[in-house]
Amino acid sequence: SIMVTFSLLGLTLAIYRPLAALISGVLGGLLVAYTVKDRGATDPTAAPSGTTTACPTCAAPGAADDDRPEGWLARLRAAVVYGFVDLPEDIGRSMLGGLIIAAIITAIIPPDFFTGVLSGGIVAMLMMMALGIPMYVCATASVPIAAALIARGVSPGVALVFLMTGPATNAATIATVWRTMGKKTAVLYLASVAGTALASGLTLDYFFTAAAIMPHQHGHDMGQMPLTPTEMAMAIILLAVLIVGAVRSYLPHHKHVASPKDILAMETNPCIELRIGGMTCSHCRMAVEQGLKEVPGSEVVDVDLHAGRAVIAGTANPDELIRAVESVGYTAEVIPNVPGDRTA
């Protein structure tokens, strides 16, 4: 999302946007920490204050082997696969939708259409906030929409309010926080996001007005200048990656090919199958997989995002596996073994 912001809106917004989000998160956390006292119960399973626990990754057998060349090549391969396969599969549909909406805005709405209406000021930002808070817009897909709005006369500050409130809030999230964390926390969460977005938007507009610059000076004014052959080639590649990712998101999940070592571990060790709740993307899957791998006795871990299940081969304790999944923010329960049924 930061890279897309840099590409479409320039360096200033690429730096300013995540800093504003950081301030919003810290502010909301501090407000809740100092005002919601009844939600700060101590976890009885946590380590006593002043004690140090060993890092499971560093303590794991073979951790020192990460410095080997093949270890770095494996990490590089994993990064490329995530960037060009897993991530586009997660955000491809949303990103394509954002690009289509941006294209429609650019093609239909004349230049400077919003000048005077949404060109700046607190009223325009409140209008954009009222639009962004109840609906969810993908953090990446919202950027081309914001760029198109800026090209049609919306001020950078007003667009920033949309960029901050759209991805951070929606009706379902607010209702969930209200139900699970309490009314006071939900109000503080909403107030911190809205207040920070408003203050950040006003500050950004003041900066651009004082500096007399536009947020996308370095690039093309949303189609007003022709693309160079290199830019056209990069656009085609990006579009192809997004389309393939969007198509893959509709296809049945294809499990990875297990290594001979993993197959042997599955055949020679007892397997525990868990039903995982709350996973929505490949990042969720990786978080669950990493948490399960850190449990002692987990020889092989295979997490199926689309089925919402995980198979663990080894001698790990089922209760510890469930706690590991819950510690990273998801739910888990053991699925009783069916004789002759092996899903790994």
Short mmCIF file of C-alpha atoms in Angstrom, two decimals:
data_model
loop_
_atom_site.label_atom_id
_atom_site.label_comp_id
_atom_site.label_asym_id
_atom_site.label_seq_id
_atom_site.Cartn_x
_atom_site.Cartn_y
_atom_site.Cartn_z
CA SER A 1 0.00 0.00 0.00
CA ILE A 2 2.88 2.37 0.78
CA MET A 3 4.53 1.57 -2.54
CA VAL A 4 1.27 2.14 -4.44
CA THR A 5 0.85 5.44 -2.58
CA PHE A 6 4.37 6.47 -3.63
CA SER A 7 3.69 5.50 -7.24
CA LEU A 8 0.39 7.37 -7.59
CA LEU A 9 0.59 10.18 -5.02
CA GLY A 10 4.28 10.87 -4.54
CA LEU A 11 6.89 10.60 -1.80
CA THR A 12 5.30 13.10 0.58
CA LEU A 13 2.05 11.16 0.95
CA ALA A 14 3.89 7.83 0.95
CA ILE A 15 5.68 8.98 4.12
CA TYR A 16 2.88 11.07 5.62
CA ARG A 17 0.13 8.45 5.33
CA PRO A 18 1.77 5.62 7.36
CA LEU A 19 3.00 8.15 9.96
CA ALA A 20 -0.56 9.44 10.39
CA ALA A 21 -1.81 5.83 10.72
CA LEU A 22 0.91 5.14 13.31
CA ILE A 23 -0.11 8.18 15.36
CA SER A 24 -3.75 7.12 15.12
CA GLY A 25 -2.98 3.63 16.42
CA VAL A 26 -0.76 4.80 19.28
CA LEU A 27 -3.26 7.49 20.28
CA GLY A 28 -6.14 5.01 20.30
CA GLY A 29 -4.11 2.51 22.31
CA LEU A 30 -3.12 5.12 24.90
CA LEU A 31 -6.69 6.36 25.25
CA VAL A 32 -7.96 2.83 25.88
CA ALA A 33 -5.06 1.96 28.19
CA TYR A 34 -5.65 4.96 30.45
CA THR A 35 -9.45 5.02 30.44
CA VAL A 36 -10.70 1.42 30.11
CA LYS A 37 -9.36 -0.10 33.32
CA ASP A 38 -11.68 -3.11 33.50
CA ARG A 39 -10.30 -4.63 30.29
CA GLY A 40 -6.68 -4.98 31.44
CA ALA A 41 -6.81 -8.33 33.22
CA THR A 42 -3.47 -10.08 33.52
CA ASP A 43 -3.02 -13.30 31.60
CA PRO A 44 -2.39 -16.04 34.21
CA THR A 45 -0.32 -18.01 31.69
CA ALA A 46 2.05 -15.12 30.99
CA ALA A 47 5.60 -15.19 32.25
CA PRO A 48 6.22 -13.35 35.55
CA SER A 49 7.49 -9.80 35.34
CA GLY A 50 11.25 -9.59 35.00
CA THR A 51 11.67 -13.07 33.53
CA THR A 52 12.95 -13.76 30.05
CA THR A 53 11.69 -16.46 27.72
CA ALA A 54 13.80 -17.94 24.97
CA CYS A 55 12.93 -17.05 21.41
CA PRO A 56 11.41 -20.21 19.91
CA THR A 57 12.83 -19.43 16.49
CA CYS A 58 16.38 -18.96 17.76
CA ALA A 59 16.13 -21.99 20.03
CA ALA A 60 14.77 -24.25 17.31
CA PRO A 61 17.10 -26.95 15.94
CA GLY A 62 18.84 -25.85 12.78
CA ALA A 63 18.13 -22.14 13.32
CA ALA A 64 21.80 -21.38 12.70
CA ASP A 65 21.47 -22.90 9.23
CA ASP A 66 19.65 -19.73 8.04
CA ASP A 67 23.04 -18.24 7.15
CA ARG A 68 23.62 -20.91 4.52
CA PRO A 69 23.28 -19.73 0.89
CA GLU A 70 20.39 -22.11 0.24
CA GLY A 71 18.58 -20.65 3.24
CA TRP A 72 18.70 -17.16 1.78
CA LEU A 73 17.71 -18.46 -1.65
CA ALA A 74 14.71 -20.14 -0.08
CA ARG A 75 13.76 -16.89 1.63
CA LEU A 76 14.14 -14.99 -1.63
CA ARG A 77 11.97 -17.54 -3.42
CA ALA A 78 9.36 -17.28 -0.66
CA ALA A 79 9.38 -13.48 -0.96
CA VAL A 80 8.89 -13.62 -4.75
CA VAL A 81 6.10 -16.18 -4.44
CA TYR A 82 4.35 -14.08 -1.81
CA GLY A 83 4.73 -10.85 -3.78
CA PHE A 84 3.65 -12.17 -7.17
CA VAL A 85 1.30 -15.05 -6.26
CA ASP A 86 -0.09 -14.93 -2.72
CA LEU A 87 -0.49 -11.16 -2.31
CA PRO A 88 -2.17 -10.60 -5.72
CA GLU A 89 -4.51 -13.47 -4.89
CA ASP A 90 -5.51 -11.63 -1.70
CA ILE A 91 -5.85 -8.09 -3.07
CA GLY A 92 -6.27 -8.65 -6.84
CA ARG A 93 -10.04 -8.25 -6.91
CA SER A 94 -10.02 -5.20 -4.64
CA MET A 95 -7.16 -3.55 -6.51
CA LEU A 96 -8.80 -4.12 -9.90
CA GLY A 97 -12.03 -2.70 -8.52
CA GLY A 98 -10.20 0.39 -7.29
CA LEU A 99 -8.50 0.87 -10.66
CA ILE A 100 -11.82 0.51 -12.50
CA ILE A 101 -13.51 3.08 -10.24
CA ALA A 102 -10.54 5.44 -10.68
CA ALA A 103 -10.72 5.01 -14.46
CA ILE A 104 -14.46 5.79 -14.46
CA ILE A 105 -13.90 8.91 -12.33
CA THR A 106 -11.11 10.06 -14.65
CA ALA A 107 -13.08 9.38 -17.83
CA ILE A 108 -16.48 10.76 -16.81
CA ILE A 109 -15.81 13.59 -14.35
CA PRO A 110 -14.22 16.70 -15.89
CA PRO A 111 -11.05 18.21 -14.45
CA ASP A 112 -11.50 20.44 -11.38
CA PHE A 113 -15.10 19.17 -11.01
CA PHE A 114 -14.78 19.04 -7.21
CA THR A 115 -13.03 22.40 -6.91
CA GLY A 116 -15.00 24.49 -4.46
CA VAL A 117 -17.03 21.54 -3.15
CA LEU A 118 -14.35 19.16 -1.87
CA SER A 119 -11.32 21.33 -2.58
CA GLY A 120 -10.48 21.57 1.10
CA GLY A 121 -11.65 22.60 4.53
CA ILE A 122 -13.16 20.86 7.51
CA VAL A 123 -16.66 20.56 5.95
CA ALA A 124 -15.31 18.65 2.94
CA MET A 125 -13.29 16.39 5.24
CA LEU A 126 -16.33 15.65 7.39
CA MET A 127 -18.26 14.73 4.25
CA MET A 128 -15.48 12.37 3.16
CA MET A 129 -15.30 10.94 6.68
CA ALA A 130 -19.03 10.24 6.66
CA LEU A 131 -18.45 8.28 3.44
CA GLY A 132 -15.33 6.44 4.57
CA ILE A 133 -16.16 5.40 8.15
CA PRO A 134 -19.15 3.05 7.56
CA MET A 135 -17.79 1.37 4.42
CA TYR A 136 -14.64 -0.73 4.01
CA VAL A 137 -12.15 0.11 1.27
CA CYS A 138 -8.98 -1.93 0.80
CA ALA A 139 -5.90 0.05 1.89
CA THR A 140 -4.26 -0.56 -1.49
CA ALA A 141 -7.34 -0.27 -3.69
CA SER A 142 -8.28 3.08 -2.13
CA VAL A 143 -5.13 4.76 -3.46
CA PRO A 144 -6.05 4.95 -7.18
CA ILE A 145 -9.51 6.22 -6.19
CA ALA A 146 -7.90 8.96 -4.09
CA ALA A 147 -5.51 9.83 -6.93
CA ALA A 148 -8.41 10.17 -9.35
CA LEU A 149 -10.30 12.39 -6.91
CA ILE A 150 -7.24 14.63 -6.44
CA ALA A 151 -6.90 14.93 -10.21
CA ARG A 152 -10.50 16.14 -10.34
CA GLY A 153 -10.13 18.87 -7.74
CA VAL A 154 -10.27 17.15 -4.33
CA SER A 155 -7.58 18.46 -1.98
CA PRO A 156 -4.84 16.08 -0.76
CA GLY A 157 -6.07 16.50 2.83
CA VAL A 158 -9.62 15.48 1.94
CA ALA A 159 -8.30 12.48 0.00
CA LEU A 160 -6.14 11.53 3.00
CA VAL A 161 -9.21 11.47 5.24
CA PHE A 162 -10.72 8.94 2.82
CA LEU A 163 -7.46 6.93 2.76
CA MET A 164 -7.36 6.76 6.57
CA THR A 165 -10.99 6.14 7.47
CA GLY A 166 -11.92 3.80 4.61
CA PRO A 167 -9.42 1.00 5.37
CA ALA A 168 -9.40 1.52 9.16
CA THR A 169 -13.12 1.47 9.91
CA ASN A 170 -16.37 -0.06 8.72
CA ALA A 171 -19.72 -0.89 10.25
CA ALA A 172 -18.83 -4.54 10.87
CA THR A 173 -15.52 -3.71 12.60
CA ILE A 174 -17.12 -1.09 14.82
CA ALA A 175 -19.88 -3.54 15.80
CA THR A 176 -17.32 -6.27 16.55
CA VAL A 177 -15.19 -3.98 18.74
CA TRP A 178 -18.34 -2.77 20.51
CA ARG A 179 -19.42 -6.35 21.25
CA THR A 180 -16.06 -7.88 22.22
CA MET A 181 -14.21 -4.97 23.82
CA GLY A 182 -16.99 -2.78 25.12
CA LYS A 183 -18.82 0.42 24.21
CA LYS A 184 -16.16 2.73 25.64
CA THR A 185 -13.36 1.08 23.66
CA ALA A 186 -15.39 1.24 20.45
CA VAL A 187 -16.08 4.95 20.93
CA LEU A 188 -12.41 5.69 21.68
CA TYR A 189 -11.32 3.61 18.67
CA LEU A 190 -13.64 5.52 16.37
CA ALA A 191 -12.74 8.88 17.90
CA SER A 192 -8.99 8.27 17.56
CA VAL A 193 -9.30 7.30 13.89
CA ALA A 194 -11.65 10.18 13.04
CA GLY A 195 -9.76 12.79 15.06
CA THR A 196 -6.36 11.81 13.70
CA ALA A 197 -7.66 11.69 10.13
CA LEU A 198 -9.18 15.15 10.45
CA ALA A 199 -6.07 16.67 12.04
CA SER A 200 -3.79 14.97 9.50
CA GLY A 201 -5.91 16.15 6.57
CA LEU A 202 -5.94 19.76 7.75
CA THR A 203 -2.18 19.68 8.37
CA LEU A 204 -1.50 18.15 4.95
CA ASP A 205 -3.60 20.75 3.15
CA TYR A 206 -1.79 23.52 5.03
CA PHE A 207 1.55 22.02 3.99
CA PHE A 208 0.64 21.78 0.32
CA THR A 209 -0.87 25.26 0.31
CA ALA A 210 2.20 26.76 1.96
CA ALA A 211 4.58 24.89 -0.34
CA ALA A 212 2.39 25.50 -3.44
CA ILE A 213 2.93 21.97 -4.75
CA MET A 214 0.74 19.10 -5.86
CA PRO A 215 1.07 15.56 -4.42
CA HIS A 216 1.76 13.88 -7.75
CA GLN A 217 4.18 16.32 -9.41
CA HIS A 218 6.62 13.51 -10.18
CA GLY A 219 4.20 11.44 -12.22
CA HIS A 220 1.39 11.72 -14.72
CA ASP A 221 -1.80 13.63 -13.95
CA MET A 222 -4.01 10.53 -14.04
CA GLY A 223 -3.96 10.10 -17.80
CA GLN A 224 -3.31 13.70 -18.86
CA MET A 225 0.16 12.76 -20.16
CA PRO A 226 0.96 9.71 -22.32
CA LEU A 227 2.84 6.82 -20.76
CA THR A 228 6.35 6.00 -21.90
CA PRO A 229 6.94 2.52 -23.40
CA THR A 230 8.60 1.39 -20.14
CA GLU A 231 5.69 2.63 -18.05
CA MET A 232 3.21 0.99 -20.41
CA ALA A 233 5.08 -2.33 -20.13
CA MET A 234 5.12 -2.11 -16.33
CA ALA A 235 1.39 -1.29 -16.31
CA ILE A 236 0.63 -4.33 -18.48
CA ILE A 237 2.71 -6.60 -16.21
CA LEU A 238 0.99 -5.25 -13.10
CA LEU A 239 -2.43 -5.70 -14.68
CA ALA A 240 -1.56 -9.27 -15.67
CA VAL A 241 -0.36 -10.10 -12.15
CA LEU A 242 -3.56 -8.66 -10.62
CA ILE A 243 -5.83 -10.47 -13.09
CA VAL A 244 -4.10 -13.80 -12.50
CA GLY A 245 -4.34 -13.25 -8.74
CA ALA A 246 -8.03 -12.39 -8.98
CA VAL A 247 -8.73 -15.49 -11.08
CA ARG A 248 -6.75 -17.71 -8.69
CA SER A 249 -8.84 -16.46 -5.76
CA TYR A 250 -11.87 -18.14 -7.36
CA LEU A 251 -10.13 -21.45 -8.08
CA PRO A 252 -10.03 -24.43 -5.70
CA HIS A 253 -7.06 -24.31 -3.37
CA HIS A 254 -4.03 -26.24 -4.64
CA LYS A 255 -1.90 -27.57 -1.85
CA HIS A 256 1.87 -27.35 -2.09
CA VAL A 257 3.93 -30.37 -3.04
CA ALA A 258 5.31 -31.84 0.18
CA SER A 259 8.98 -32.69 0.41
CA PRO A 260 10.04 -36.32 1.00
CA LYS A 261 11.00 -35.35 4.56
CA ASP A 262 7.52 -33.91 5.22
CA ILE A 263 5.81 -36.96 3.72
CA LEU A 264 7.88 -39.26 5.92
CA ALA A 265 7.04 -37.17 9.00
CA MET A 266 3.34 -37.33 8.17
CA GLU A 267 3.50 -41.11 7.75
CA THR A 268 5.55 -41.88 10.85
CA ASN A 269 4.06 -39.40 13.33
CA PRO A 270 0.54 -39.01 14.69
CA CYS A 271 -1.40 -36.13 13.10
CA ILE A 272 -3.64 -33.59 14.79
CA GLU A 273 -6.18 -31.71 12.69
CA LEU A 274 -7.49 -28.32 13.79
CA ARG A 275 -10.38 -26.25 12.54
CA ILE A 276 -9.13 -22.65 12.29
CA GLY A 277 -11.49 -19.68 12.43
CA GLY A 278 -10.82 -16.12 11.28
CA MET A 279 -8.34 -16.66 8.43
CA THR A 280 -9.08 -14.45 5.42
CA CYS A 281 -5.82 -14.14 3.47
CA SER A 282 -2.40 -15.69 2.93
CA HIS A 283 -0.95 -13.46 5.66
CA CYS A 284 -3.42 -15.04 8.10
CA ARG A 285 -2.32 -18.48 6.94
CA MET A 286 1.35 -17.65 7.44
CA ALA A 287 0.71 -16.24 10.92
CA VAL A 288 -1.15 -19.41 11.97
CA GLU A 289 1.51 -21.62 10.40
CA GLN A 290 4.34 -19.78 12.16
CA GLY A 291 2.52 -19.95 15.50
CA LEU A 292 1.95 -23.70 15.18
CA LYS A 293 5.55 -24.36 14.14
CA GLU A 294 6.80 -22.76 17.35
CA VAL A 295 4.96 -25.32 19.50
CA PRO A 296 7.39 -28.02 20.73
CA GLY A 297 6.77 -31.33 18.99
CA SER A 298 5.39 -29.89 15.73
CA GLU A 299 7.31 -31.80 13.07
CA VAL A 300 5.30 -30.68 10.01
CA VAL A 301 2.59 -28.01 9.83
CA ASP A 302 0.24 -27.67 6.86
CA VAL A 303 -2.40 -24.92 6.94
CA ASP A 304 -5.20 -24.84 4.35
CA LEU A 305 -6.57 -21.29 4.10
CA HIS A 306 -9.63 -22.06 2.02
CA ALA A 307 -10.69 -25.09 4.04
CA GLY A 308 -9.94 -23.34 7.34
CA ARG A 309 -7.98 -26.32 8.64
CA ALA A 310 -4.48 -27.18 9.82
CA VAL A 311 -2.75 -30.57 10.05
CA ILE A 312 0.15 -30.96 12.47
CA ALA A 313 2.38 -34.03 12.47
CA GLY A 314 4.40 -34.79 15.58
CA THR A 315 4.03 -35.06 19.32
CA ALA A 316 2.74 -31.54 20.03
CA ASN A 317 0.14 -31.12 22.75
CA PRO A 318 -3.28 -30.23 21.22
CA ASP A 319 -3.99 -27.68 23.96
CA GLU A 320 -0.70 -25.92 23.27
CA LEU A 321 -1.50 -25.87 19.55
CA ILE A 322 -4.87 -24.26 20.24
CA ARG A 323 -3.25 -21.65 22.51
CA ALA A 324 -0.66 -20.91 19.82
CA VAL A 325 -3.39 -20.22 17.28
CA GLU A 326 -5.35 -18.06 19.72
CA SER A 327 -2.20 -16.10 20.61
CA VAL A 328 -1.96 -14.83 17.02
CA GLY A 329 -5.62 -13.79 16.93
CA TYR A 330 -7.56 -16.77 15.55
CA THR A 331 -9.76 -19.55 16.93
CA ALA A 332 -9.02 -23.26 16.86
CA GLU A 333 -10.60 -26.55 17.84
CA VAL A 334 -9.49 -30.15 17.40
CA ILE A 335 -11.24 -32.15 14.70
CA PRO A 336 -11.70 -35.79 15.78
CA ASN A 337 -9.65 -38.18 13.70
CA VAL A 338 -11.56 -40.34 11.22
CA PRO A 339 -9.98 -43.76 10.66
CA GLY A 340 -8.34 -43.93 7.27
CA ASP A 341 -8.81 -40.23 6.61
CA ARG A 342 -5.57 -38.30 6.08
CA THR A 343 -6.01 -34.79 4.69
CA ALA A 344 -2.38 -33.69 4.85
#
